[in-house]
Coordinates of N, CA, C and O in Angstrom, one line a residue:
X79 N 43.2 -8.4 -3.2 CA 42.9 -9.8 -3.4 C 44.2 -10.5 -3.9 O 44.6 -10.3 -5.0
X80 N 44.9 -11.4 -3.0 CA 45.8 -12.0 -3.4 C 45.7 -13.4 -2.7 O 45.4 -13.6 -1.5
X81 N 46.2 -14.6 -3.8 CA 46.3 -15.7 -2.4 C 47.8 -15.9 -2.5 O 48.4 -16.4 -3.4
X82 N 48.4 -15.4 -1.2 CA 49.8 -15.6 -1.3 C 50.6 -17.1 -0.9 O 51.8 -17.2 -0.9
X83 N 49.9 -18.0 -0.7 CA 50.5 -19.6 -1.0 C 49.6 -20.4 -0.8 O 48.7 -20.1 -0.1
X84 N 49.6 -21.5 -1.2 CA 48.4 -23.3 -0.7 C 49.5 -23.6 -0.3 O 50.7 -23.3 -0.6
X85 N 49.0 -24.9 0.8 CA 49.4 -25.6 1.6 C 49.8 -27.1 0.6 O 49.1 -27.5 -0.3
X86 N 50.8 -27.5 1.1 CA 51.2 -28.5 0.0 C 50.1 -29.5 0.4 O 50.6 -30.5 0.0
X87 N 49.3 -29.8 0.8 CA 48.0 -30.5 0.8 C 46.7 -29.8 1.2 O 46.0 -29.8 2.2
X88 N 46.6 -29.1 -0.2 CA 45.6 -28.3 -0.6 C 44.5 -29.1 -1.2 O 45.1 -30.0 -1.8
X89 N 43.3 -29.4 -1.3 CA 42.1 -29.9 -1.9 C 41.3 -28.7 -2.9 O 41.7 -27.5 -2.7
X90 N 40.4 -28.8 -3.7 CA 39.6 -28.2 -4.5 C 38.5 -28.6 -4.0 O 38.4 -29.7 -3.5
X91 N 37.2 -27.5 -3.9 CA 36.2 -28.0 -3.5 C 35.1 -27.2 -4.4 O 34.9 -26.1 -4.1
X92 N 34.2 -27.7 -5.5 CA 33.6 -27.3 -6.5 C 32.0 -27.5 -6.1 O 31.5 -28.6 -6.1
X93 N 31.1 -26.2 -5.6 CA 30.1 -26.3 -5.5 C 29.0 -26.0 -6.4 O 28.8 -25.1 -7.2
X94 N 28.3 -27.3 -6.1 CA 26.4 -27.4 -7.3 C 26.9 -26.6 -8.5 O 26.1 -25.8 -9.0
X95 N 28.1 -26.8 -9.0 CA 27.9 -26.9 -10.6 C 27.3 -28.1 -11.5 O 27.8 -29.0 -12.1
X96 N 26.1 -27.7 -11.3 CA 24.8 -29.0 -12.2 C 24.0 -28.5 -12.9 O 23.6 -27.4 -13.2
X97 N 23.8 -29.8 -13.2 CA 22.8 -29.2 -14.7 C 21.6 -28.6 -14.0 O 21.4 -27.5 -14.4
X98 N 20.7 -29.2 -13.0 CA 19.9 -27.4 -12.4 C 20.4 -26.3 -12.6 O 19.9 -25.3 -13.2
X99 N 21.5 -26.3 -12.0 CA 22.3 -24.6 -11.3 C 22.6 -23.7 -12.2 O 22.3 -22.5 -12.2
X100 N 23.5 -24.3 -13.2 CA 24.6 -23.6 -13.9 C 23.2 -23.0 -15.1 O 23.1 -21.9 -15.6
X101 N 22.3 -24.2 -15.2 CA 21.2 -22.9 -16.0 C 20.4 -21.7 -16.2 O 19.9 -21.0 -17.1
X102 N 20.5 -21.8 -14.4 CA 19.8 -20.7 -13.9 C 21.0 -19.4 -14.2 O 22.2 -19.3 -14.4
X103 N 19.2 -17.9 -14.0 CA 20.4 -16.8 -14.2 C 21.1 -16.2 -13.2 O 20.9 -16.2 -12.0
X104 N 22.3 -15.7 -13.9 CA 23.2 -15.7 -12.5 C 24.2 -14.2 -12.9 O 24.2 -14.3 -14.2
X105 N 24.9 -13.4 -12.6 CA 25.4 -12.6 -12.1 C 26.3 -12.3 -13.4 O 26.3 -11.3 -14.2
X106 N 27.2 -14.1 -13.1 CA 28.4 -13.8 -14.3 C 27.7 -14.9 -15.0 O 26.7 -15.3 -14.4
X107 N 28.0 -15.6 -16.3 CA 27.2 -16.2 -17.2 C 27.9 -17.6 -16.7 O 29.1 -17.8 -16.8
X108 N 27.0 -18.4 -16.2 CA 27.4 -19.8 -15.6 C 28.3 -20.6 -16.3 O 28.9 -21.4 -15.7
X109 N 28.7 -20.4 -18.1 CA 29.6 -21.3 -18.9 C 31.2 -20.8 -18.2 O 32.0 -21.6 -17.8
X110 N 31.2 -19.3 -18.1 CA 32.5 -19.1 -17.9 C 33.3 -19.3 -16.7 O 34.5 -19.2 -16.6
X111 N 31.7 -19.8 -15.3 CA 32.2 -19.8 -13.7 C 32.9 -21.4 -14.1 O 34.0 -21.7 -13.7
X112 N 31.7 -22.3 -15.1 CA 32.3 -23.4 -15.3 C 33.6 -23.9 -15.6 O 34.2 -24.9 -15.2
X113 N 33.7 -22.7 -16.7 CA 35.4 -22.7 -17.5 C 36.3 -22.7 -16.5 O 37.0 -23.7 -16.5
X114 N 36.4 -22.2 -15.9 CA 37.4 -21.8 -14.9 C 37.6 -22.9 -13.6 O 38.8 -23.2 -13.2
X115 N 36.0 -23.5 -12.9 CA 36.4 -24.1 -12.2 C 37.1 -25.7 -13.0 O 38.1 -26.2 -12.4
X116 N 36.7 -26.1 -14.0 CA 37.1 -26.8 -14.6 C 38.5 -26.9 -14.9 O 38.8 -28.1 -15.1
X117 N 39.4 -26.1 -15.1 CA 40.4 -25.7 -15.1 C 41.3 -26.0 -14.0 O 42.4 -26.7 -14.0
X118 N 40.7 -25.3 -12.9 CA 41.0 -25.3 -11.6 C 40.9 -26.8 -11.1 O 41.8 -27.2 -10.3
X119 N 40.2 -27.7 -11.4 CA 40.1 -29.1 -11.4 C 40.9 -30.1 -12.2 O 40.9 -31.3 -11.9
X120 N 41.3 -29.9 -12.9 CA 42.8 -30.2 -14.1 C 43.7 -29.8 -13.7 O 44.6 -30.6 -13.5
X121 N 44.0 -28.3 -13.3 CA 45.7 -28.3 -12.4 C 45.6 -29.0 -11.1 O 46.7 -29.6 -10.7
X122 N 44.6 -29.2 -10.3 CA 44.2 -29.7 -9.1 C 45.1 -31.3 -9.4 O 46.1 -31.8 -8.8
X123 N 43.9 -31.8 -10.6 CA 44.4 -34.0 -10.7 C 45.7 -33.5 -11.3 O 46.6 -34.3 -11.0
X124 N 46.3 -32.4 -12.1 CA 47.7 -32.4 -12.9 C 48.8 -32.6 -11.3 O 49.8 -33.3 -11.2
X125 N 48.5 -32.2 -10.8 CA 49.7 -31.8 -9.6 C 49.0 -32.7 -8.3 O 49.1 -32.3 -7.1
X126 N 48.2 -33.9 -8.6 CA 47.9 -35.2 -7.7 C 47.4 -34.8 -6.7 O 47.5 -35.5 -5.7
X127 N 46.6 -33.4 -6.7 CA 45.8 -33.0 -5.4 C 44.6 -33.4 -5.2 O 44.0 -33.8 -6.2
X128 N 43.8 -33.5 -3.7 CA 42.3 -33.6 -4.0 C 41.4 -33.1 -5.1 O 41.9 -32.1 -5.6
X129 N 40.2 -33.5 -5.5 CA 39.2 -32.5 -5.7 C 37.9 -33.3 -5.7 O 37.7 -34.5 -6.1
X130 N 37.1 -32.5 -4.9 CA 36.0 -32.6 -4.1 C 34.8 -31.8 -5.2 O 34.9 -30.6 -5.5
X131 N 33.7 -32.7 -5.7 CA 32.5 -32.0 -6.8 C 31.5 -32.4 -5.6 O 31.3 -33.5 -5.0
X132 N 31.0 -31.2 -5.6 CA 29.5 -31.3 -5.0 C 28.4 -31.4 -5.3 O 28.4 -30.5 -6.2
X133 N 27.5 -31.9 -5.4 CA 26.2 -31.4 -6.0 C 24.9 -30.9 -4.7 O 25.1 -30.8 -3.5
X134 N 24.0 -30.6 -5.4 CA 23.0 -30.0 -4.0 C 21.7 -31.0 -4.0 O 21.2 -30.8 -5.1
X135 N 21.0 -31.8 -3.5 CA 19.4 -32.6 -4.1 C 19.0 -31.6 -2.8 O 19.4 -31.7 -1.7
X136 N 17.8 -30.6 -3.2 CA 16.8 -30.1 -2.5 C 17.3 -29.2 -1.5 O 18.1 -28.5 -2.0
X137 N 17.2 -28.9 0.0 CA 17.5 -28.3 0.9 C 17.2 -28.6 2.0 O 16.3 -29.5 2.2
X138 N 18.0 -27.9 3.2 CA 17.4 -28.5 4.9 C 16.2 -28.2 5.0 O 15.7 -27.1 4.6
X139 N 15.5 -29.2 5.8 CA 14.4 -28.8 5.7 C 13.9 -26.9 6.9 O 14.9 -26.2 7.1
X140 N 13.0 -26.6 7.4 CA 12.5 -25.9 8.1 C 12.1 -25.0 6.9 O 12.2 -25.1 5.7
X141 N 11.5 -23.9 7.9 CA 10.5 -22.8 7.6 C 11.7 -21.7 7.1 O 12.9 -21.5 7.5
X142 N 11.1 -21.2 6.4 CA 12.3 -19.9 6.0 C 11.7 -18.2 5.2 O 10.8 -18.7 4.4
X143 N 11.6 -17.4 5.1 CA 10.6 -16.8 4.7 C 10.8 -16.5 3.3 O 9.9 -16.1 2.7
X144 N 12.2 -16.8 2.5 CA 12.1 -16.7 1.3 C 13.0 -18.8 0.5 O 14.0 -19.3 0.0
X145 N 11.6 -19.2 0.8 CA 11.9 -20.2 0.7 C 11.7 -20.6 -0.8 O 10.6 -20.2 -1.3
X146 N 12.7 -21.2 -1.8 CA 12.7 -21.1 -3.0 C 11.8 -22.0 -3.8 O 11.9 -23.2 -3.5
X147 N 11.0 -21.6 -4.7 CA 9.8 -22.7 -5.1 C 10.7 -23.3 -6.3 O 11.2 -22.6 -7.2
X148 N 11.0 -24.5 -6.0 CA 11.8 -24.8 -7.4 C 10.5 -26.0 -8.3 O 10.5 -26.2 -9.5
X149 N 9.6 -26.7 -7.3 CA 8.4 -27.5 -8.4 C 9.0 -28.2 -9.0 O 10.2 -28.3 -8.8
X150 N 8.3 -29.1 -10.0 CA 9.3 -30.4 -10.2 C 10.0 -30.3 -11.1 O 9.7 -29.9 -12.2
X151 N 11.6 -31.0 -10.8 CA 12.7 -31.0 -11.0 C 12.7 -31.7 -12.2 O 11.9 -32.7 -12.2
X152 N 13.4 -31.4 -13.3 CA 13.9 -32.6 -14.3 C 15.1 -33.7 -13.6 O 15.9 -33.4 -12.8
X153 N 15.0 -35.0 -14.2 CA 15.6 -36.1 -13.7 C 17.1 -35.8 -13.4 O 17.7 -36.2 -12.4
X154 N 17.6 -34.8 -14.7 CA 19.4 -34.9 -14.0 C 19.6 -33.5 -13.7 O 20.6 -32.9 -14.0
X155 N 18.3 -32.8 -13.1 CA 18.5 -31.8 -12.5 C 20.4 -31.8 -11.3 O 21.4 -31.1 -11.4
X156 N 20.1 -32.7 -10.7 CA 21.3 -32.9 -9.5 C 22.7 -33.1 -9.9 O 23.8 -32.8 -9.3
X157 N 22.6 -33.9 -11.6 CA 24.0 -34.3 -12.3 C 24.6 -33.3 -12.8 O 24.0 -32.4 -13.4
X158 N 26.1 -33.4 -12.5 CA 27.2 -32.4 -12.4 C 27.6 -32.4 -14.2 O 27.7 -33.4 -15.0
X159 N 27.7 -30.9 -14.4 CA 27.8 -30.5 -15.5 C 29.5 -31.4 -16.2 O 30.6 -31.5 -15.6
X160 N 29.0 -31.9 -17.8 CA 30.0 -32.7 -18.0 C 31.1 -32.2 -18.0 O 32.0 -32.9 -17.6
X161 N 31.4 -30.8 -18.4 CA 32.5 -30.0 -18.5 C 33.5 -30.1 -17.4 O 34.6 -29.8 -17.4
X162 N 32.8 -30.7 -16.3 CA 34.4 -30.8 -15.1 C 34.8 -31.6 -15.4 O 36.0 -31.4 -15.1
X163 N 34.6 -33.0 -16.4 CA 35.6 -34.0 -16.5 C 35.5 -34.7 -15.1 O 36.3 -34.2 -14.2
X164 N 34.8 -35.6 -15.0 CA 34.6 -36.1 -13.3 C 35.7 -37.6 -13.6 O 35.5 -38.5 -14.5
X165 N 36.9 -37.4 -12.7 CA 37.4 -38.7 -13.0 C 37.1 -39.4 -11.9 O 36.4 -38.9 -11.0
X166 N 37.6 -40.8 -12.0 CA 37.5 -41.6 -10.5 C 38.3 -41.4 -10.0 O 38.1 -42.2 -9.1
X167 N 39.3 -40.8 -9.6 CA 39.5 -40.3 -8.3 C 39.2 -38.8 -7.6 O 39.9 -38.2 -6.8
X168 N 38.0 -38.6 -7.9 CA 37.3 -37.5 -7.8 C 36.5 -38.0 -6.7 O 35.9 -39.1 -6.7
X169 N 36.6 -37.1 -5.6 CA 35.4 -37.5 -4.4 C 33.8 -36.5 -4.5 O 33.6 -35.3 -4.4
X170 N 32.9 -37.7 -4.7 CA 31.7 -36.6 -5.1 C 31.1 -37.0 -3.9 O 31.2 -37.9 -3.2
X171 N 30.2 -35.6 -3.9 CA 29.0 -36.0 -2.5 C 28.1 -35.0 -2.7 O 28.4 -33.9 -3.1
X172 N 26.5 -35.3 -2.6 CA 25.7 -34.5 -2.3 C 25.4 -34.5 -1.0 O 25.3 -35.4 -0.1
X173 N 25.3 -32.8 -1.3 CA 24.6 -32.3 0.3 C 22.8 -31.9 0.1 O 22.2 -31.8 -1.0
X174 N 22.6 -31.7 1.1 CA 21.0 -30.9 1.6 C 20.6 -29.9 2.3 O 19.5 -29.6 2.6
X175 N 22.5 -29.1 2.8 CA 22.4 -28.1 3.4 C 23.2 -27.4 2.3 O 23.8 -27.9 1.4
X176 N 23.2 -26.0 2.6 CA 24.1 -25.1 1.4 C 26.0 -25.5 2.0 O 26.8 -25.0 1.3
X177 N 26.5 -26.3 3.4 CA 27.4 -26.1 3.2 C 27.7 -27.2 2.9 O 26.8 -28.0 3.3
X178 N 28.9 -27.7 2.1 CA 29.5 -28.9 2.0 C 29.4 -30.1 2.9 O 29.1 -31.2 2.6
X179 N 29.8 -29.4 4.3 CA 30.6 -30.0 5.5 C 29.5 -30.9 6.3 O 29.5 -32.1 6.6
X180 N 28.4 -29.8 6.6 CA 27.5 -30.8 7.1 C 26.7 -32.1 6.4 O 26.2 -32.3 5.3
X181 N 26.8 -33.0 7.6 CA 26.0 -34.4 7.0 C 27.1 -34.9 5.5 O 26.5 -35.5 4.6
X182 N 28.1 -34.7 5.4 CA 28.1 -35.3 4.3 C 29.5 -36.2 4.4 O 30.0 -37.1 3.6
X183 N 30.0 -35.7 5.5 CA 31.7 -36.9 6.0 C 32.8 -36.1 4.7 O 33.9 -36.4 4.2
X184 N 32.0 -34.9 4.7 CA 33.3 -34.5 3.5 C 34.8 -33.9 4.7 O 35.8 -33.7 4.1
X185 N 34.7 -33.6 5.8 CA 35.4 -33.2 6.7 C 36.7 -34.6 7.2 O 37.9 -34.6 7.2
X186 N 35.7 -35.4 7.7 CA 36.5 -37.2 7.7 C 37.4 -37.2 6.7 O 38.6 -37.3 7.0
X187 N 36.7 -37.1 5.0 CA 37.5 -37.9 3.8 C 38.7 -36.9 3.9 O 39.8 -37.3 3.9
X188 N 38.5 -35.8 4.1 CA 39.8 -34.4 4.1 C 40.9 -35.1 5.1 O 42.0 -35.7 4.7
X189 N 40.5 -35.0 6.2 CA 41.6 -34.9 6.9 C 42.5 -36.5 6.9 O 43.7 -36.7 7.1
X190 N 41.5 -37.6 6.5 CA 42.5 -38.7 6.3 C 43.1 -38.7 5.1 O 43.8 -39.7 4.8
X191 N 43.0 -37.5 4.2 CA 44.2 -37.0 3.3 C 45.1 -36.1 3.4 O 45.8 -35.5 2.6
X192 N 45.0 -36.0 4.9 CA 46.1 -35.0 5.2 C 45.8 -33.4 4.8 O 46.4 -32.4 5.3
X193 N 44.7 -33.3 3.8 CA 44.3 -31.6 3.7 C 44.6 -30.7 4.9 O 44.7 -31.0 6.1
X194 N 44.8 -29.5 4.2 CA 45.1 -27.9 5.5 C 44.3 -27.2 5.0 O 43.6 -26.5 5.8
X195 N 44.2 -27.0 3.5 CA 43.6 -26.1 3.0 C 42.4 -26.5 2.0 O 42.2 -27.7 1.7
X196 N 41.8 -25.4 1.6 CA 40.5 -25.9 0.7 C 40.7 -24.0 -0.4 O 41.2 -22.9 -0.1
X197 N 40.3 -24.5 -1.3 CA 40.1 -24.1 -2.8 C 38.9 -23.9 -3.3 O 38.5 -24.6 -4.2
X198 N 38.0 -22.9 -2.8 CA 36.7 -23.5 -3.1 C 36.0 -22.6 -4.7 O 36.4 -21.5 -5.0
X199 N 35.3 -23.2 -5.3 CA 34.4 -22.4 -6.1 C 33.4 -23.4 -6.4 O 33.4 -24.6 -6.2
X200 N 32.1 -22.2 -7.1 CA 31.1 -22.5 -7.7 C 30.1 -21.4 -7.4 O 30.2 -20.2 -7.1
X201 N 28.8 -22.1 -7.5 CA 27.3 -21.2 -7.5 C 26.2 -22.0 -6.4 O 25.8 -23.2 -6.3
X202 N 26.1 -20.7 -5.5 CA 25.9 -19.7 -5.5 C 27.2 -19.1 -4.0 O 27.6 -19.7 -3.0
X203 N 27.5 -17.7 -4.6 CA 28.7 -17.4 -3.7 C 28.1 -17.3 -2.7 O 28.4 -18.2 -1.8
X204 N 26.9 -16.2 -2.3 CA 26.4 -16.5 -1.0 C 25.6 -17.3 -0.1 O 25.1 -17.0 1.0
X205 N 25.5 -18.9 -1.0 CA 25.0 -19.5 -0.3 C 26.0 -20.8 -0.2 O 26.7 -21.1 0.8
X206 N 26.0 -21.3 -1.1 CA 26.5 -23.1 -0.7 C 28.3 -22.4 -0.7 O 28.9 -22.5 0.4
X207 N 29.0 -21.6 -2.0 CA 30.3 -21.0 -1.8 C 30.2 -20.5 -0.2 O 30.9 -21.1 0.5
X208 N 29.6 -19.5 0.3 CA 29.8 -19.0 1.5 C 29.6 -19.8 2.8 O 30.2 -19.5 3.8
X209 N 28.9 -20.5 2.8 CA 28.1 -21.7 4.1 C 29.4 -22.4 3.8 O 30.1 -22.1 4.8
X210 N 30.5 -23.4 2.8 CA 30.9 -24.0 2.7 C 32.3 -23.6 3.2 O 33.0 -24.6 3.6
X211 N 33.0 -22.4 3.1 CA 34.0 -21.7 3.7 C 34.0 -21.2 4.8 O 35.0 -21.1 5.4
X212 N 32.4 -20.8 5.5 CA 32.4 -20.3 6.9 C 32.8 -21.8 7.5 O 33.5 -21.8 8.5
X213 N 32.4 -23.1 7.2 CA 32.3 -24.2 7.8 C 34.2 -24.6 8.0 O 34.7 -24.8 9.1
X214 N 34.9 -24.8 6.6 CA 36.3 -24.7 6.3 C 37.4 -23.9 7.9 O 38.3 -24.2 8.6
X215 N 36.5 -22.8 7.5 CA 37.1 -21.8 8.0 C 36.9 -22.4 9.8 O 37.9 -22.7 10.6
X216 N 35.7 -22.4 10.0 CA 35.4 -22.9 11.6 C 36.0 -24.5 11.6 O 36.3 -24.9 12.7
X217 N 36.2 -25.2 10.9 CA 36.8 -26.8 11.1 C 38.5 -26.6 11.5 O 39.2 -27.5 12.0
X218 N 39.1 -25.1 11.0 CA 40.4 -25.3 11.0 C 41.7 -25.1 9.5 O 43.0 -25.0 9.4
X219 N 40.9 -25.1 8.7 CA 41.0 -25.4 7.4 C 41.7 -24.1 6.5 O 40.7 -23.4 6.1
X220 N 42.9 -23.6 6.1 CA 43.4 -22.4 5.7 C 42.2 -22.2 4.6 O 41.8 -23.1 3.9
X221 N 41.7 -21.0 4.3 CA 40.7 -21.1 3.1 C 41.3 -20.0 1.6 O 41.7 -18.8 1.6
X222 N 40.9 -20.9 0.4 CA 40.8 -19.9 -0.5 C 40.1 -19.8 -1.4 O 39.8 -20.9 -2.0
X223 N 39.3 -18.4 -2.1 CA 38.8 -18.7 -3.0 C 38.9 -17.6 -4.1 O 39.2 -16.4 -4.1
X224 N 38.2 -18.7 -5.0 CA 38.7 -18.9 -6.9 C 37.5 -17.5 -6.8 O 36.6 -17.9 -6.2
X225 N 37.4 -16.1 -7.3 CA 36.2 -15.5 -6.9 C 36.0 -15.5 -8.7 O 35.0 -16.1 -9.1
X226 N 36.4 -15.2 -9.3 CA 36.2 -15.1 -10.7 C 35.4 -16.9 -11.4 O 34.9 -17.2 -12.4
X227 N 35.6 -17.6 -10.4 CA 35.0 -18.7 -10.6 C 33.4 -19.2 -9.7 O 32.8 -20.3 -9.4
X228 N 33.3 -18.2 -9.6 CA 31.6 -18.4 -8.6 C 31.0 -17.0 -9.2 O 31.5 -15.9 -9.5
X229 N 29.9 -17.3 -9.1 CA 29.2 -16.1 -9.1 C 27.6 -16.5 -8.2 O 27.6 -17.3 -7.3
X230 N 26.5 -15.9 -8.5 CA 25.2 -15.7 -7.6 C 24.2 -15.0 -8.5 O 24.2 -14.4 -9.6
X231 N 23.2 -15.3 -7.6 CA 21.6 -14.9 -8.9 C 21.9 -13.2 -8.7 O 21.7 -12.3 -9.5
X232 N 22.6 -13.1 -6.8 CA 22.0 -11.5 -7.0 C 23.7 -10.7 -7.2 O 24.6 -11.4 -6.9
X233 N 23.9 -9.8 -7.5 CA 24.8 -8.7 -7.4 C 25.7 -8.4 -6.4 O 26.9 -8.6 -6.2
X234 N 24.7 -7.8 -5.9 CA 24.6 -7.4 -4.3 C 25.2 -8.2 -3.1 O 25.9 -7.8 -2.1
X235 N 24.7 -9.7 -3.5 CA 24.9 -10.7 -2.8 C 26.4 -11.1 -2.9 O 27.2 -11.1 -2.0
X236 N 26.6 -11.3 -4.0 CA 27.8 -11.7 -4.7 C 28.7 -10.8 -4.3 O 29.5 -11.4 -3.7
X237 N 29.1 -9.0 -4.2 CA 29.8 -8.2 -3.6 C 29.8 -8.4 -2.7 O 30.9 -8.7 -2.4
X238 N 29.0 -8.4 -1.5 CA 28.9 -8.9 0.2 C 30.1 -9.5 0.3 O 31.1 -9.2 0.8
X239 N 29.3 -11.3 -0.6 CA 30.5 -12.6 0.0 C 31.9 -12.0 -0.1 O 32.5 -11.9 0.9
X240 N 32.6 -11.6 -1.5 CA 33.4 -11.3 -2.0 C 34.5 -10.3 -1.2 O 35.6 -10.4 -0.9
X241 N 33.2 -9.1 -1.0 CA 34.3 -8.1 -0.6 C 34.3 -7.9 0.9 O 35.3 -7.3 1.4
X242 N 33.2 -8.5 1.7 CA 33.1 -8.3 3.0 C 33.4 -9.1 3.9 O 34.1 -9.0 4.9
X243 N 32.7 -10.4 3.2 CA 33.2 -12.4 3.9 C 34.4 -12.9 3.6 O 35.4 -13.1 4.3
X244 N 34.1 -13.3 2.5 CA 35.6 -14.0 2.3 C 36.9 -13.2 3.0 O 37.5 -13.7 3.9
X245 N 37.1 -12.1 2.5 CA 38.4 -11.4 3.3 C 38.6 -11.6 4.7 O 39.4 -11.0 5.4
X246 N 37.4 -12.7 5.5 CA 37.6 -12.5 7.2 C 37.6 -14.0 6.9 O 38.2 -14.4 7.9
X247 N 37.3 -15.3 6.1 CA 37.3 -16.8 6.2 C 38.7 -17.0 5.3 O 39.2 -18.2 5.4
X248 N 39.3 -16.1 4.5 CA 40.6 -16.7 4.0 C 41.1 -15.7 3.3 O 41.3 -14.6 3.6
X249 N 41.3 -16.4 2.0 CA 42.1 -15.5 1.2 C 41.8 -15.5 -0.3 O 41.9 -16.5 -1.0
X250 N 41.4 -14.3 -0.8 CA 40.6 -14.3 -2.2 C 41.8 -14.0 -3.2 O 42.8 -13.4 -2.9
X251 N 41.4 -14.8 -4.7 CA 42.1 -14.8 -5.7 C 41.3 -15.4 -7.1 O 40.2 -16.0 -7.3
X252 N 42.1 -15.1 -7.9 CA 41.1 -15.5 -9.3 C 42.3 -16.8 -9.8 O 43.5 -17.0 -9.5
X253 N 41.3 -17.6 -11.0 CA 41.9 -19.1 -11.0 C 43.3 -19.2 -11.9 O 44.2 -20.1 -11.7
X254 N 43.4 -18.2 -12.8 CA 45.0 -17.8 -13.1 C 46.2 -18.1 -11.9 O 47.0 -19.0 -11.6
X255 N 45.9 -17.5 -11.6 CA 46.9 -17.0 -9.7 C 46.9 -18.0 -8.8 O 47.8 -18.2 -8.0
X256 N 45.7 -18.8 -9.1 CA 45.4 -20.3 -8.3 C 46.5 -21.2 -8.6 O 47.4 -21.6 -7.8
X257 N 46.4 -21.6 -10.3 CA 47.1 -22.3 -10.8 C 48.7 -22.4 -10.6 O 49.4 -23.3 -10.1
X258 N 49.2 -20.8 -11.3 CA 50.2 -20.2 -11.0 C 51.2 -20.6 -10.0 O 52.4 -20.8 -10.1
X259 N 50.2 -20.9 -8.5 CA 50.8 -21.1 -7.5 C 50.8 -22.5 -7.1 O 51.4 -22.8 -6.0
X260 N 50.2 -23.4 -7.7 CA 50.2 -25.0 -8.1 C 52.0 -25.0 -8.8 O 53.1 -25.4 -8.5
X261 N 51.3 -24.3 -9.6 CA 52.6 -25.1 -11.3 C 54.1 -24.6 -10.4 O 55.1 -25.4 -10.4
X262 N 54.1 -23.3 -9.7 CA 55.0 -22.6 -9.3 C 56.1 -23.5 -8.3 O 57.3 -23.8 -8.4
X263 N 55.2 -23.8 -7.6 CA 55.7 -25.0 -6.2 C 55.9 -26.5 -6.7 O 56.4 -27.4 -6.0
X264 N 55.6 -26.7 -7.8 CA 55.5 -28.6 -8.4 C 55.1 -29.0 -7.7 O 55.8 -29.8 -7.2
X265 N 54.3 -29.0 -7.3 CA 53.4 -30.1 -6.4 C 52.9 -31.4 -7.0 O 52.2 -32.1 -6.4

């Protein structure tokens, strides 16, 4: 696991860290996926790069066989946990599918910034993290990801993305190494 460089127009891309998400149980303990992406979002605005906060309202619709009963939502179920520090020039968007990309013009706002690459973390690795990098990945988009900054409800799941997927959509690294290679370049 190494990311050996970002593209001098690299973006951050932080998935459904919200007040739903990050309370549910999960793998690694949701404060510390936060810590990190938060982090990763501060060297991101330090060094005038994109960053992209996602949030999730509900899901696509259709039939599915493990379809998740989530029943009624509290009001800021959808609102992004304060700890990212959301500034205004933060591009926010909710989706309805687990990937970023679709339906949401987050692909448009990228490339009329010149982006190559994407930076992704959050929860859940094998769903909105992984649907959001297969998409990256298929648009053109060099991919990397923060893995010590995502985690997932299951284990299992979380090893898959990690050790099986991501190594074929980019290039895995933890948010130390991320930064590292921000501060390193002055960007």
């Amino acid at each position: 696991m190494a990311v050996t460089m970002l593209d001098p127009k690299t973006a951050l891309i932080v998935i459904d860290l919200q007040k739903g998400i990050v309370g549910m149980p999960t793998v690694h303990p949701g404060d510390e996926i936060v810590k990190r992406a938060a982090a990763l979002a501060e060297a991101f605005r330090r060094h005038g790069l994109p960053v992209v906060l996602v949030n999730v309202d509900r899901g696509a619709p259709g039939r599915t066989e493990q379809a998740p009963n989530l029943g009624a939502l509290p009001a800021d179920w959808t609102e992004l946990v304060p700890e990212l520090n959301r500034r205004p020039t933060d591009h926010t968007l909710t989706k309805r599918t687990w990937g970023a990309f679709t339906g949401t013009g987050l692909n448009e706002h990228l490339r009329s910034l010149g982006v190559t690459e994407v930076v992704i973390a959050g929860i859940a690795t094998s769903a909105g993290v992984e649907s959001t990098a297969r998409q990256a990945h298929e648009l053109g988009y060099n991919v990397a990801l923060a893995v010590d900054a995502m985690t997932d409800r299951s284990a299992e799941a979380h090893t898959n993305s990690v050790t099986r997927i991501f190594p074929r959509l980019g290039e895995t690294g933890v948010t130390q190494e991320i930064i590292a290679l921000l501060d390193k370049r002055g960007a």
